[in-house]
Amino acid sequence: MPEPELIEIPMTVDVPYRFSAGHFMGRFLTELRDNGTFFGIRCPRCGRVQMPPRVVCAVCHVPNTDWVKLGLEGTLAGFTIMYLPLTDPTTGKPHEPPFAYGSVRLDGSDSVVDHLLHVTPEVAHIWVGMRLRAVLRPQKDRIGDLSDIRYFEPLENQQKPEPKPSRKEPSDAR
Amino acid sequence: MPVEPFLVDQRITAQSRYFAGKTGSRFFTALRDHKKILGVRCAACNQVLWPPRSTCFKCFSPLSDSDLVEIGPHGTLLTFTRVHYREAVHPKKAPFIYGIIALDGADTGMAHFLDQVDFETLAPGLRVTAVFAEKRNADILDIAYFKPLP
C-alpha cells in the first residue's frame, strides 16, 4: 500500500497595527522625518542621555527634561549576524539573511539603538567599537518611523583591531 | 515646543507551515478528493470526534485510520456569533457569521462559517449542510461554508 499523502498547510498571519508614538517619541520621529536629526533626552538627576527619548529616566525614574541634539555618528556597542530571516516591523517583510544587526551608541548618547548594519555580514568585517554613521532616506521619502534610517554604515579608513593576546590558550581539557 | 500627535503604522507578518499530521492529512485529502468529511470514532468513549485526531481528547485512547468514519455533510447548529468588525486574524471581511456545527454522526462541534442565512432569525438547532469549494486545496476552506437546509 502506498504511503498516504501528508498535508502541510501554509499560513500567513498579517497584522497591520497603529500606535501613538506619544509626546517624546513623537518629537523624536518628527525631527528625524523633517530635519534628519536625532534627539535624545537628558536625565536632570544622573545626566544620562537616552536615545530614543523616553518620558522618564530608565535608571532614576525621574521625568526627563533636557532635549539634546545628537549627530549621525556613533559607535557599535554589540552586534549579531543573522542567518535566519527577521521580520521588519516597519514593512512586515522579512530581511533575507545573512545580514548584520547591531546596537549603536550615538555620540553623546548613553543608550543604544538597534538597527541594520551595512557591512559584509562576516565577523572579520565587524567589531565592537567600530565607528558608524546613520544613512537616512532622502527627506522627501521619510515617513517618521525607524525605517527612515536605512542602515548604519562604517566610517572610512577603519581597521578591525588585532585581537589582544589571551592570557590562557584555549584548551579542550575539562 | 508643541508636538503634534504622532501615529506610527507598522505591521507584523508571520509565515508558518502547519503540518496536519497523519490523521489530519487523511481528513484533508478526503475533503479535497472526495468532498467527504471524516470523523474518528473512539470505541472506548463510543463518541465520534470532529475533526479527526489520533488520540481521544477524553480518554487518551490511541485512534487509527480504521476508526475513521464518514460524517455529515448535514449537521446541526450548536451556537453562533456574528463578527462586526474587520480584523487581520479573520479570513473574511466583516460582517460574517461563525457557527459551531455538530455534523450528523459526530458528537463534537467545530467552528466554521455560516452563509446564505438570515442572522435575525438564526437560532441554535438550525439544520445546515456543508457547501464545498469548487477549487479545493486540502485545507479547511475546502468546506466554503455551511448553509441552512431547505
PDB file of C-alpha atoms in Angstrom:
ATOM      1  CA  MET A   1       0.000   0.000   0.000  1.00  0.00           C
ATOM      2  CA  PRO A   2       1.456   3.400  -0.881  1.00  0.00           C
ATOM      3  CA  GLU A   3       2.174   5.779   1.963  1.00  0.00           C
ATOM      4  CA  PRO A   4      -0.797   8.106   2.455  1.00  0.00           C
ATOM      5  CA  GLU A   5      -0.198  11.686   1.388  1.00  0.00           C
ATOM      6  CA  LEU A   6       0.783  14.024   4.200  1.00  0.00           C
ATOM      7  CA  ILE A   7      -0.639  17.526   4.181  1.00  0.00           C
ATOM      8  CA  GLU A   8       1.061  20.761   5.143  1.00  0.00           C
ATOM      9  CA  ILE A   9      -0.922  23.963   5.273  1.00  0.00           C
ATOM     10  CA  PRO A  10       0.927  27.233   4.717  1.00  0.00           C
ATOM     11  CA  MET A  11      -0.482  30.036   6.822  1.00  0.00           C
ATOM     12  CA  THR A  12       0.167  33.754   6.869  1.00  0.00           C
ATOM     13  CA  VAL A  13      -0.889  35.987   9.716  1.00  0.00           C
ATOM     14  CA  ASP A  14      -0.628  39.590   8.559  1.00  0.00           C
ATOM     15  CA  VAL A  15      -1.388  42.090  11.279  1.00  0.00           C
ATOM     16  CA  PRO A  16      -1.166  45.783  10.486  1.00  0.00           C
ATOM     17  CA  TYR A  17      -1.304  47.980  13.572  1.00  0.00           C
ATOM     18  CA  ARG A  18      -1.007  51.609  14.575  1.00  0.00           C
ATOM     19  CA  PHE A  19       0.358  53.053  17.755  1.00  0.00           C
ATOM     20  CA  SER A  20       0.521  56.523  19.163  1.00  0.00           C
ATOM     21  CA  ALA A  21       4.172  57.441  19.490  1.00  0.00           C
ATOM     22  CA  GLY A  22       3.362  59.765  22.382  1.00  0.00           C
ATOM     23  CA  HIS A  23       4.880  63.104  23.264  1.00  0.00           C
ATOM     24  CA  PHE A  24       8.560  62.130  23.355  1.00  0.00           C
ATOM     25  CA  MET A  25       8.818  59.552  20.551  1.00  0.00           C
ATOM     26  CA  GLY A  26       6.521  61.854  18.557  1.00  0.00           C
ATOM     27  CA  ARG A  27       9.016  64.677  18.750  1.00  0.00           C
ATOM     28  CA  PHE A  28      11.912  62.314  18.063  1.00  0.00           C
ATOM     29  CA  LEU A  29      10.256  60.905  14.926  1.00  0.00           C
ATOM     30  CA  THR A  30       9.117  64.344  13.727  1.00  0.00           C
ATOM     31  CA  GLU A  31      12.687  65.694  13.975  1.00  0.00           C
ATOM     32  CA  LEU A  32      14.010  62.614  12.211  1.00  0.00           C
ATOM     33  CA  ARG A  33      11.460  62.934   9.407  1.00  0.00           C
ATOM     34  CA  ASP A  34      11.574  66.709   8.890  1.00  0.00           C
ATOM     35  CA  ASN A  35      15.172  67.606   9.706  1.00  0.00           C
ATOM     36  CA  GLY A  36      17.079  64.332   9.559  1.00  0.00           C
ATOM     37  CA  THR A  37      18.368  64.812  13.091  1.00  0.00           C
ATOM     38  CA  PHE A  38      18.384  62.618  16.165  1.00  0.00           C
ATOM     39  CA  PHE A  39      17.285  63.918  19.527  1.00  0.00           C
ATOM     40  CA  GLY A  40      17.990  62.308  22.854  1.00  0.00           C
ATOM     41  CA  ILE A  41      16.892  63.443  26.255  1.00  0.00           C
ATOM     42  CA  ARG A  42      18.984  64.027  29.362  1.00  0.00           C
ATOM     43  CA  CYS A  43      18.051  62.978  32.868  1.00  0.00           C
ATOM     44  CA  PRO A  44      18.210  66.007  35.200  1.00  0.00           C
ATOM     45  CA  ARG A  45      19.414  63.822  38.047  1.00  0.00           C
ATOM     46  CA  CYS A  46      22.058  61.439  36.634  1.00  0.00           C
ATOM     47  CA  GLY A  47      22.835  63.246  33.390  1.00  0.00           C
ATOM     48  CA  ARG A  48      22.295  60.110  31.307  1.00  0.00           C
ATOM     49  CA  VAL A  49      21.210  60.781  27.718  1.00  0.00           C
ATOM     50  CA  GLN A  50      18.592  58.381  26.382  1.00  0.00           C
ATOM     51  CA  MET A  51      18.009  57.863  22.694  1.00  0.00           C
ATOM     52  CA  PRO A  52      15.298  57.219  21.599  1.00  0.00           C
ATOM     53  CA  PRO A  53      13.903  59.606  24.236  1.00  0.00           C
ATOM     54  CA  ARG A  54      11.562  58.444  26.968  1.00  0.00           C
ATOM     55  CA  VAL A  55       9.388  60.239  29.452  1.00  0.00           C
ATOM     56  CA  VAL A  56      11.389  59.127  32.482  1.00  0.00           C
ATOM     57  CA  CYS A  57      14.973  58.136  33.043  1.00  0.00           C
ATOM     58  CA  ALA A  58      15.173  54.342  32.986  1.00  0.00           C
ATOM     59  CA  VAL A  59      17.620  54.406  35.907  1.00  0.00           C
ATOM     60  CA  CYS A  60      16.385  57.238  38.201  1.00  0.00           C
ATOM     61  CA  HIS A  61      12.676  57.199  37.272  1.00  0.00           C
ATOM     62  CA  VAL A  62      12.557  60.988  37.282  1.00  0.00           C
ATOM     63  CA  PRO A  63      10.935  62.919  34.421  1.00  0.00           C
ATOM     64  CA  ASN A  64      13.400  63.769  31.649  1.00  0.00           C
ATOM     65  CA  THR A  65      13.538  67.406  30.637  1.00  0.00           C
ATOM     66  CA  ASP A  66      16.522  68.452  28.521  1.00  0.00           C
ATOM     67  CA  TRP A  67      16.466  67.660  24.832  1.00  0.00           C
ATOM     68  CA  VAL A  68      19.886  67.002  23.329  1.00  0.00           C
ATOM     69  CA  LYS A  69      20.641  67.127  19.637  1.00  0.00           C
ATOM     70  CA  LEU A  70      22.816  64.211  18.580  1.00  0.00           C
ATOM     71  CA  GLY A  71      24.893  63.677  15.474  1.00  0.00           C
ATOM     72  CA  LEU A  72      24.539  60.910  12.935  1.00  0.00           C
ATOM     73  CA  GLU A  73      27.740  59.159  14.014  1.00  0.00           C
ATOM     74  CA  GLY A  74      28.211  56.614  16.744  1.00  0.00           C
ATOM     75  CA  THR A  75      29.988  53.519  17.973  1.00  0.00           C
ATOM     76  CA  LEU A  76      28.983  49.890  17.684  1.00  0.00           C
ATOM     77  CA  ALA A  77      28.190  48.504  21.135  1.00  0.00           C
ATOM     78  CA  GLY A  78      27.231  44.991  20.079  1.00  0.00           C
ATOM     79  CA  PHE A  79      26.165  43.078  17.011  1.00  0.00           C
ATOM     80  CA  THR A  80      24.832  39.830  15.688  1.00  0.00           C
ATOM     81  CA  ILE A  81      24.953  38.190  12.291  1.00  0.00           C
ATOM     82  CA  MET A  82      21.536  36.904  11.358  1.00  0.00           C
ATOM     83  CA  TYR A  83      21.303  33.608   9.500  1.00  0.00           C
ATOM     84  CA  LEU A  84      17.505  33.484   9.704  1.00  0.00           C
ATOM     85  CA  PRO A  85      15.061  35.977   8.219  1.00  0.00           C
ATOM     86  CA  LEU A  86      13.922  38.717  10.598  1.00  0.00           C
ATOM     87  CA  THR A  87      10.538  40.356  10.151  1.00  0.00           C
ATOM     88  CA  ASP A  88      10.913  44.100   9.771  1.00  0.00           C
ATOM     89  CA  PRO A  89       8.059  45.658  11.779  1.00  0.00           C
ATOM     90  CA  THR A  90       8.015  48.736   9.555  1.00  0.00           C
ATOM     91  CA  THR A  91       7.143  46.697   6.461  1.00  0.00           C
ATOM     92  CA  GLY A  92       6.130  43.245   7.705  1.00  0.00           C
ATOM     93  CA  LYS A  93       8.589  41.772   5.217  1.00  0.00           C
ATOM     94  CA  PRO A  94      11.494  39.559   6.199  1.00  0.00           C
ATOM     95  CA  HIS A  95      15.095  40.638   5.708  1.00  0.00           C
ATOM     96  CA  GLU A  96      16.902  37.978   3.767  1.00  0.00           C
ATOM     97  CA  PRO A  97      19.857  36.504   5.645  1.00  0.00           C
ATOM     98  CA  PRO A  98      22.708  36.738   6.127  1.00  0.00           C
ATOM     99  CA  PHE A  99      22.862  40.314   7.383  1.00  0.00           C
ATOM    100  CA  ALA A 100      24.332  42.181  10.311  1.00  0.00           C
ATOM    101  CA  TYR A 101      22.261  43.802  13.024  1.00  0.00           C
ATOM    102  CA  GLY A 102      23.808  45.924  15.718  1.00  0.00           C
ATOM    103  CA  SER A 103      23.343  48.197  18.710  1.00  0.00           C
ATOM    104  CA  VAL A 104      24.727  51.654  18.024  1.00  0.00           C
ATOM    105  CA  ARG A 105      25.545  54.248  20.673  1.00  0.00           C
ATOM    106  CA  LEU A 106      25.304  57.644  19.005  1.00  0.00           C
ATOM    107  CA  ASP A 107      27.928  60.137  20.099  1.00  0.00           C
ATOM    108  CA  GLY A 108      26.592  61.993  23.132  1.00  0.00           C
ATOM    109  CA  SER A 109      24.060  59.294  23.984  1.00  0.00           C
ATOM    110  CA  ASP A 110      24.255  56.750  26.792  1.00  0.00           C
ATOM    111  CA  SER A 111      21.780  54.298  25.323  1.00  0.00           C
ATOM    112  CA  VAL A 112      21.799  52.342  22.098  1.00  0.00           C
ATOM    113  CA  VAL A 113      19.532  51.986  19.106  1.00  0.00           C
ATOM    114  CA  ASP A 114      19.296  48.664  17.292  1.00  0.00           C
ATOM    115  CA  HIS A 115      19.425  48.732  13.514  1.00  0.00           C
ATOM    116  CA  LEU A 116      20.771  47.144  10.350  1.00  0.00           C
ATOM    117  CA  LEU A 117      24.483  47.449   9.618  1.00  0.00           C
ATOM    118  CA  HIS A 118      25.551  47.980   6.030  1.00  0.00           C
ATOM    119  CA  VAL A 119      28.655  45.797   6.205  1.00  0.00           C
ATOM    120  CA  THR A 120      29.731  42.425   4.890  1.00  0.00           C
ATOM    121  CA  PRO A 121      27.978  40.089   7.342  1.00  0.00           C
ATOM    122  CA  GLU A 122      31.150  38.367   8.496  1.00  0.00           C
ATOM    123  CA  VAL A 123      32.914  38.624  11.823  1.00  0.00           C
ATOM    124  CA  ALA A 124      36.128  39.696  10.056  1.00  0.00           C
ATOM    125  CA  HIS A 125      34.400  42.934   8.977  1.00  0.00           C
ATOM    126  CA  ILE A 126      32.539  43.879  12.173  1.00  0.00           C
ATOM    127  CA  TRP A 127      33.785  44.647  15.645  1.00  0.00           C
ATOM    128  CA  VAL A 128      32.585  46.279  18.846  1.00  0.00           C
ATOM    129  CA  GLY A 129      33.917  49.821  18.845  1.00  0.00           C
ATOM    130  CA  MET A 130      33.546  50.221  15.086  1.00  0.00           C
ATOM    131  CA  ARG A 131      32.638  53.781  14.089  1.00  0.00           C
ATOM    132  CA  LEU A 132      29.357  54.114  12.213  1.00  0.00           C
ATOM    133  CA  ARG A 133      27.189  56.720  10.540  1.00  0.00           C
ATOM    134  CA  ALA A 134      23.412  56.631  10.092  1.00  0.00           C
ATOM    135  CA  VAL A 135      22.271  56.725   6.484  1.00  0.00           C
ATOM    136  CA  LEU A 136      18.796  58.202   6.204  1.00  0.00           C
ATOM    137  CA  ARG A 137      16.220  58.098   3.469  1.00  0.00           C
ATOM    138  CA  PRO A 138      16.104  61.202   1.284  1.00  0.00           C
ATOM    139  CA  GLN A 139      13.918  63.788   3.004  1.00  0.00           C
ATOM    140  CA  LYS A 140      11.031  63.519   0.537  1.00  0.00           C
ATOM    141  CA  ASP A 141      10.739  59.776   1.252  1.00  0.00           C
ATOM    142  CA  ARG A 142      10.890  59.984   5.042  1.00  0.00           C
ATOM    143  CA  ILE A 143       7.705  58.943   6.848  1.00  0.00           C
ATOM    144  CA  GLY A 144       8.553  59.266  10.534  1.00  0.00           C
ATOM    145  CA  ASP A 145       9.411  55.808  11.707  1.00  0.00           C
ATOM    146  CA  LEU A 146      12.692  53.981  12.277  1.00  0.00           C
ATOM    147  CA  SER A 147      12.755  52.820   8.653  1.00  0.00           C
ATOM    148  CA  ASP A 148      13.758  56.438   7.861  1.00  0.00           C
ATOM    149  CA  ILE A 149      17.157  55.178   8.993  1.00  0.00           C
ATOM    150  CA  ARG A 150      18.121  52.933   6.098  1.00  0.00           C
ATOM    151  CA  TYR A 151      21.068  51.474   7.969  1.00  0.00           C
ATOM    152  CA  PHE A 152      24.303  52.353   9.747  1.00  0.00           C
ATOM    153  CA  GLU A 153      27.447  52.245   7.598  1.00  0.00           C
ATOM    154  CA  PRO A 154      31.095  52.197   8.729  1.00  0.00           C
ATOM    155  CA  LEU A 155      33.149  55.395   8.601  1.00  0.00           C
ATOM    156  CA  GLU A 156      36.030  55.293   6.146  1.00  0.00           C
ATOM    157  CA  ASN A 157      39.611  54.247   6.975  1.00  0.00           C
ATOM    158  CA  GLN A 158      38.972  51.864   9.825  1.00  0.00           C
ATOM    159  CA  GLN A 159      40.706  48.611  10.566  1.00  0.00           C
ATOM    160  CA  LYS A 160      39.494  45.873  12.818  1.00  0.00           C
ATOM    161  CA  PRO A 161      41.950  45.941  15.736  1.00  0.00           C
ATOM    162  CA  GLU A 162      44.185  42.922  16.227  1.00  0.00           C
ATOM    163  CA  PRO A 163      42.812  40.706  18.990  1.00  0.00           C
ATOM    164  CA  LYS A 164      44.638  41.086  22.277  1.00  0.00           C
ATOM    165  CA  PRO A 165      46.702  38.008  23.103  1.00  0.00           C
ATOM    166  CA  SER A 166      44.724  35.934  25.562  1.00  0.00           C
ATOM    167  CA  ARG A 167      46.369  35.032  28.848  1.00  0.00           C
ATOM    168  CA  LYS A 168      45.461  31.395  28.541  1.00  0.00           C
ATOM    169  CA  GLU A 169      45.446  29.292  25.451  1.00  0.00           C
ATOM    170  CA  PRO A 170      42.039  27.718  24.961  1.00  0.00           C
ATOM    171  CA  SER A 171      42.180  24.073  25.910  1.00  0.00           C
ATOM    172  CA  ASP A 172      39.967  21.074  25.388  1.00  0.00           C
ATOM    173  CA  ALA A 173      40.871  19.781  28.827  1.00  0.00           C
ATOM    174  CA  ARG A 174      37.919  19.586  31.168  1.00  0.00           C
TER     175      ARG A 174
ATOM    176  CA  MET B   1       7.574  73.197  21.676  1.00  0.00           C
ATOM    177  CA  PRO B   2       4.090  71.831  20.999  1.00  0.00           C
ATOM    178  CA  VAL B   3       4.144  68.392  19.471  1.00  0.00           C
ATOM    179  CA  GLU B   4       1.601  67.087  17.010  1.00  0.00           C
ATOM    180  CA  PRO B   5       0.050  63.734  17.899  1.00  0.00           C
ATOM    181  CA  PHE B   6       2.137  61.216  16.053  1.00  0.00           C
ATOM    182  CA  LEU B   7       0.830  57.874  14.828  1.00  0.00           C
ATOM    183  CA  VAL B   8       3.118  55.158  13.538  1.00  0.00           C
ATOM    184  CA  ASP B   9       1.854  52.438  11.211  1.00  0.00           C
ATOM    185  CA  GLN B  10       3.627  49.112  11.358  1.00  0.00           C
ATOM    186  CA  ARG B  11       2.819  45.517  10.566  1.00  0.00           C
ATOM    187  CA  ILE B  12       3.799  42.042  11.578  1.00  0.00           C
ATOM    188  CA  THR B  13       3.650  39.288   9.007  1.00  0.00           C
ATOM    189  CA  ALA B  14       4.183  35.788  10.300  1.00  0.00           C
ATOM    190  CA  GLN B  15       4.582  32.963   7.813  1.00  0.00           C
ATOM    191  CA  SER B  16       4.124  29.465   9.082  1.00  0.00           C
ATOM    192  CA  ARG B  17       3.526  25.969   7.788  1.00  0.00           C
ATOM    193  CA  TYR B  18       1.202  23.751   9.744  1.00  0.00           C
ATOM    194  CA  PHE B  19       1.690  20.007   9.494  1.00  0.00           C
ATOM    195  CA  ALA B  20      -1.736  18.407   9.661  1.00  0.00           C
ATOM    196  CA  GLY B  21      -0.379  15.110  10.985  1.00  0.00           C
ATOM    197  CA  LYS B  22      -1.212  11.624   9.813  1.00  0.00           C
ATOM    198  CA  THR B  23      -4.871  11.661  10.787  1.00  0.00           C
ATOM    199  CA  GLY B  24      -5.378  15.297   9.802  1.00  0.00           C
ATOM    200  CA  SER B  25      -3.874  14.558   6.387  1.00  0.00           C
ATOM    201  CA  ARG B  26      -6.482  11.833   5.821  1.00  0.00           C
ATOM    202  CA  PHE B  27      -9.185  14.327   6.766  1.00  0.00           C
ATOM    203  CA  PHE B  28      -7.931  16.976   4.335  1.00  0.00           C
ATOM    204  CA  THR B  29      -7.276  14.640   1.383  1.00  0.00           C
ATOM    205  CA  ALA B  30     -10.780  13.127   1.778  1.00  0.00           C
ATOM    206  CA  LEU B  31     -12.202  16.664   1.664  1.00  0.00           C
ATOM    207  CA  ARG B  32     -10.167  17.647  -1.370  1.00  0.00           C
ATOM    208  CA  ASP B  33     -10.513  14.452  -3.420  1.00  0.00           C
ATOM    209  CA  HIS B  34     -13.960  13.143  -2.486  1.00  0.00           C
ATOM    210  CA  LYS B  35     -15.819  16.002  -0.727  1.00  0.00           C
ATOM    211  CA  LYS B  36     -16.091  13.621   2.205  1.00  0.00           C
ATOM    212  CA  ILE B  37     -15.936  14.753   5.816  1.00  0.00           C
ATOM    213  CA  LEU B  38     -14.232  12.332   8.162  1.00  0.00           C
ATOM    214  CA  GLY B  39     -14.599  11.989  11.895  1.00  0.00           C
ATOM    215  CA  VAL B  40     -12.976   9.436  14.142  1.00  0.00           C
ATOM    216  CA  ARG B  41     -14.717   7.016  16.479  1.00  0.00           C
ATOM    217  CA  CYS B  42     -13.325   6.365  19.927  1.00  0.00           C
ATOM    218  CA  ALA B  43     -14.525   2.862  20.766  1.00  0.00           C
ATOM    219  CA  ALA B  44     -13.813   3.353  24.485  1.00  0.00           C
ATOM    220  CA  CYS B  45     -15.983   6.500  24.765  1.00  0.00           C
ATOM    221  CA  ASN B  46     -18.349   5.486  21.955  1.00  0.00           C
ATOM    222  CA  GLN B  47     -18.036   9.006  20.592  1.00  0.00           C
ATOM    223  CA  VAL B  48     -17.275  10.338  17.117  1.00  0.00           C
ATOM    224  CA  LEU B  49     -14.895  13.287  17.182  1.00  0.00           C
ATOM    225  CA  TRP B  50     -14.703  16.009  14.549  1.00  0.00           C
ATOM    226  CA  PRO B  51     -12.181  16.912  13.264  1.00  0.00           C
ATOM    227  CA  PRO B  52     -10.494  13.501  13.499  1.00  0.00           C
ATOM    228  CA  ARG B  53      -7.449  13.154  15.723  1.00  0.00           C
ATOM    229  CA  SER B  54      -5.016  10.427  16.643  1.00  0.00           C
ATOM    230  CA  THR B  55      -5.767  10.479  20.397  1.00  0.00           C
ATOM    231  CA  CYS B  56      -9.154  10.711  22.095  1.00  0.00           C
ATOM    232  CA  PHE B  57      -9.309  14.029  23.957  1.00  0.00           C
ATOM    233  CA  LYS B  58     -11.355  12.447  26.753  1.00  0.00           C
ATOM    234  CA  CYS B  59      -9.776   9.063  27.468  1.00  0.00           C
ATOM    235  CA  PHE B  60      -6.469   9.397  25.549  1.00  0.00           C
ATOM    236  CA  SER B  61      -7.085   6.132  23.659  1.00  0.00           C
ATOM    237  CA  PRO B  62      -4.939   5.933  20.535  1.00  0.00           C
ATOM    238  CA  LEU B  63      -7.113   6.160  17.426  1.00  0.00           C
ATOM    239  CA  SER B  64      -6.149   4.897  13.985  1.00  0.00           C
ATOM    240  CA  ASP B  65      -7.175   5.077  10.337  1.00  0.00           C
ATOM    241  CA  SER B  66      -9.526   2.121  10.884  1.00  0.00           C
ATOM    242  CA  ASP B  67     -11.501   4.295  13.334  1.00  0.00           C
ATOM    243  CA  LEU B  68     -12.214   6.954  10.693  1.00  0.00           C
ATOM    244  CA  VAL B  69     -15.888   7.295   9.758  1.00  0.00           C
ATOM    245  CA  GLU B  70     -17.676   9.462   7.246  1.00  0.00           C
ATOM    246  CA  ILE B  71     -19.887  12.119   8.833  1.00  0.00           C
ATOM    247  CA  GLY B  72     -22.159  14.926   7.592  1.00  0.00           C
ATOM    248  CA  PRO B  73     -22.481  16.736   5.288  1.00  0.00           C
ATOM    249  CA  HIS B  74     -25.678  17.735   7.118  1.00  0.00           C
ATOM    250  CA  GLY B  75     -25.487  18.898  10.672  1.00  0.00           C
ATOM    251  CA  THR B  76     -26.997  20.980  13.445  1.00  0.00           C
ATOM    252  CA  LEU B  77     -26.011  24.464  14.537  1.00  0.00           C
ATOM    253  CA  LEU B  78     -24.976  24.482  18.201  1.00  0.00           C
ATOM    254  CA  THR B  79     -24.188  28.163  18.601  1.00  0.00           C
ATOM    255  CA  PHE B  80     -23.048  31.138  16.543  1.00  0.00           C
ATOM    256  CA  THR B  81     -21.734  34.676  16.584  1.00  0.00           C
ATOM    257  CA  ARG B  82     -21.543  37.495  14.091  1.00  0.00           C
ATOM    258  CA  VAL B  83     -18.266  39.347  13.543  1.00  0.00           C
ATOM    259  CA  HIS B  84     -18.977  43.030  13.015  1.00  0.00           C
ATOM    260  CA  TYR B  85     -15.527  44.459  12.565  1.00  0.00           C
ATOM    261  CA  ARG B  86     -12.699  43.655  10.255  1.00  0.00           C
ATOM    262  CA  GLU B  87      -9.558  42.294  11.826  1.00  0.00           C
ATOM    263  CA  ALA B  88      -6.451  40.801  10.306  1.00  0.00           C
ATOM    264  CA  VAL B  89      -6.855  37.468  12.075  1.00  0.00           C
ATOM    265  CA  HIS B  90     -10.218  36.824  10.412  1.00  0.00           C
ATOM    266  CA  PRO B  91     -10.059  35.246   6.975  1.00  0.00           C
ATOM    267  CA  LYS B  92     -13.177  37.099   5.772  1.00  0.00           C
ATOM    268  CA  LYS B  93     -14.387  40.654   5.567  1.00  0.00           C
ATOM    269  CA  ALA B  94     -16.902  41.549   8.255  1.00  0.00           C
ATOM    270  CA  PRO B  95     -19.775  41.182   8.713  1.00  0.00           C
ATOM    271  CA  PHE B  96     -19.859  37.422   8.671  1.00  0.00           C
ATOM    272  CA  ILE B  97     -21.088  34.633  10.919  1.00  0.00           C
ATOM    273  CA  TYR B  98     -19.162  31.917  12.701  1.00  0.00           C
ATOM    274  CA  GLY B  99     -21.160  28.880  13.784  1.00  0.00           C
ATOM    275  CA  ILE B 100     -20.299  25.784  15.740  1.00  0.00           C
ATOM    276  CA  ILE B 101     -21.705  22.855  13.825  1.00  0.00           C
ATOM    277  CA  ALA B 102     -22.249  19.300  15.035  1.00  0.00           C
ATOM    278  CA  LEU B 103     -22.287  17.146  11.925  1.00  0.00           C
ATOM    279  CA  ASP B 104     -24.676  14.206  11.726  1.00  0.00           C
ATOM    280  CA  GLY B 105     -22.780  11.200  13.019  1.00  0.00           C
ATOM    281  CA  ALA B 106     -20.383  13.296  15.129  1.00  0.00           C
ATOM    282  CA  ASP B 107     -20.574  14.033  18.844  1.00  0.00           C
ATOM    283  CA  THR B 108     -18.471  17.191  18.824  1.00  0.00           C
ATOM    284  CA  GLY B 109     -18.919  20.503  17.068  1.00  0.00           C
ATOM    285  CA  MET B 110     -16.445  22.561  15.138  1.00  0.00           C
ATOM    286  CA  ALA B 111     -16.345  26.230  14.164  1.00  0.00           C
ATOM    287  CA  HIS B 112     -16.923  27.219  10.553  1.00  0.00           C
ATOM    288  CA  PHE B 113     -18.589  29.935   8.506  1.00  0.00           C
ATOM    289  CA  LEU B 114     -22.339  30.225   8.103  1.00  0.00           C
ATOM    290  CA  ASP B 115     -23.670  31.901   4.988  1.00  0.00           C
ATOM    291  CA  GLN B 116     -26.883  32.291   2.954  1.00  0.00           C
ATOM    292  CA  VAL B 117     -28.659  32.744   6.246  1.00  0.00           C
ATOM    293  CA  ASP B 118     -30.707  35.486   7.886  1.00  0.00           C
ATOM    294  CA  PHE B 119     -28.920  36.485  11.073  1.00  0.00           C
ATOM    295  CA  GLU B 120     -32.099  37.902  12.657  1.00  0.00           C
ATOM    296  CA  THR B 121     -33.888  34.561  12.575  1.00  0.00           C
ATOM    297  CA  LEU B 122     -30.822  32.424  13.286  1.00  0.00           C
ATOM    298  CA  ALA B 123     -31.159  30.092  16.263  1.00  0.00           C
ATOM    299  CA  PRO B 124     -29.300  27.095  17.669  1.00  0.00           C
ATOM    300  CA  GLY B 125     -30.774  23.864  16.365  1.00  0.00           C
ATOM    301  CA  LEU B 126     -30.888  25.080  12.756  1.00  0.00           C
ATOM    302  CA  ARG B 127     -30.264  22.255  10.296  1.00  0.00           C
ATOM    303  CA  VAL B 128     -27.349  23.090   7.990  1.00  0.00           C
ATOM    304  CA  THR B 129     -25.305  21.460   5.268  1.00  0.00           C
ATOM    305  CA  ALA B 130     -21.756  21.873   4.024  1.00  0.00           C
ATOM    306  CA  VAL B 131     -21.086  23.799   0.810  1.00  0.00           C
ATOM    307  CA  PHE B 132     -17.828  22.600  -0.727  1.00  0.00           C
ATOM    308  CA  ALA B 133     -15.439  24.902  -2.533  1.00  0.00           C
ATOM    309  CA  GLU B 134     -15.119  24.467  -6.301  1.00  0.00           C
ATOM    310  CA  LYS B 135     -11.351  24.551  -6.138  1.00  0.00           C
ATOM    311  CA  ARG B 136     -10.088  22.540  -3.195  1.00  0.00           C
ATOM    312  CA  ASN B 137      -6.591  22.734  -1.745  1.00  0.00           C
ATOM    313  CA  ALA B 138      -6.743  20.244   1.124  1.00  0.00           C
ATOM    314  CA  ASP B 139      -7.401  22.772   3.856  1.00  0.00           C
ATOM    315  CA  ILE B 140     -10.434  23.538   5.994  1.00  0.00           C
ATOM    316  CA  LEU B 141     -11.760  26.090   3.474  1.00  0.00           C
ATOM    317  CA  ASP B 142     -12.443  23.166   1.117  1.00  0.00           C
ATOM    318  CA  ILE B 143     -15.703  23.477   3.004  1.00  0.00           C
ATOM    319  CA  ALA B 144     -16.542  27.016   1.861  1.00  0.00           C
ATOM    320  CA  TYR B 145     -19.286  27.483   4.476  1.00  0.00           C
ATOM    321  CA  PHE B 146     -22.432  25.919   5.899  1.00  0.00           C
ATOM    322  CA  LYS B 147     -25.889  26.943   4.703  1.00  0.00           C
ATOM    323  CA  PRO B 148     -29.350  26.146   6.042  1.00  0.00           C
ATOM    324  CA  LEU B 149     -31.075  23.054   4.710  1.00  0.00           C
ATOM    325  CA  PRO B 150     -34.226  23.988   2.847  1.00  0.00           C
TER     326      PRO B 150
END
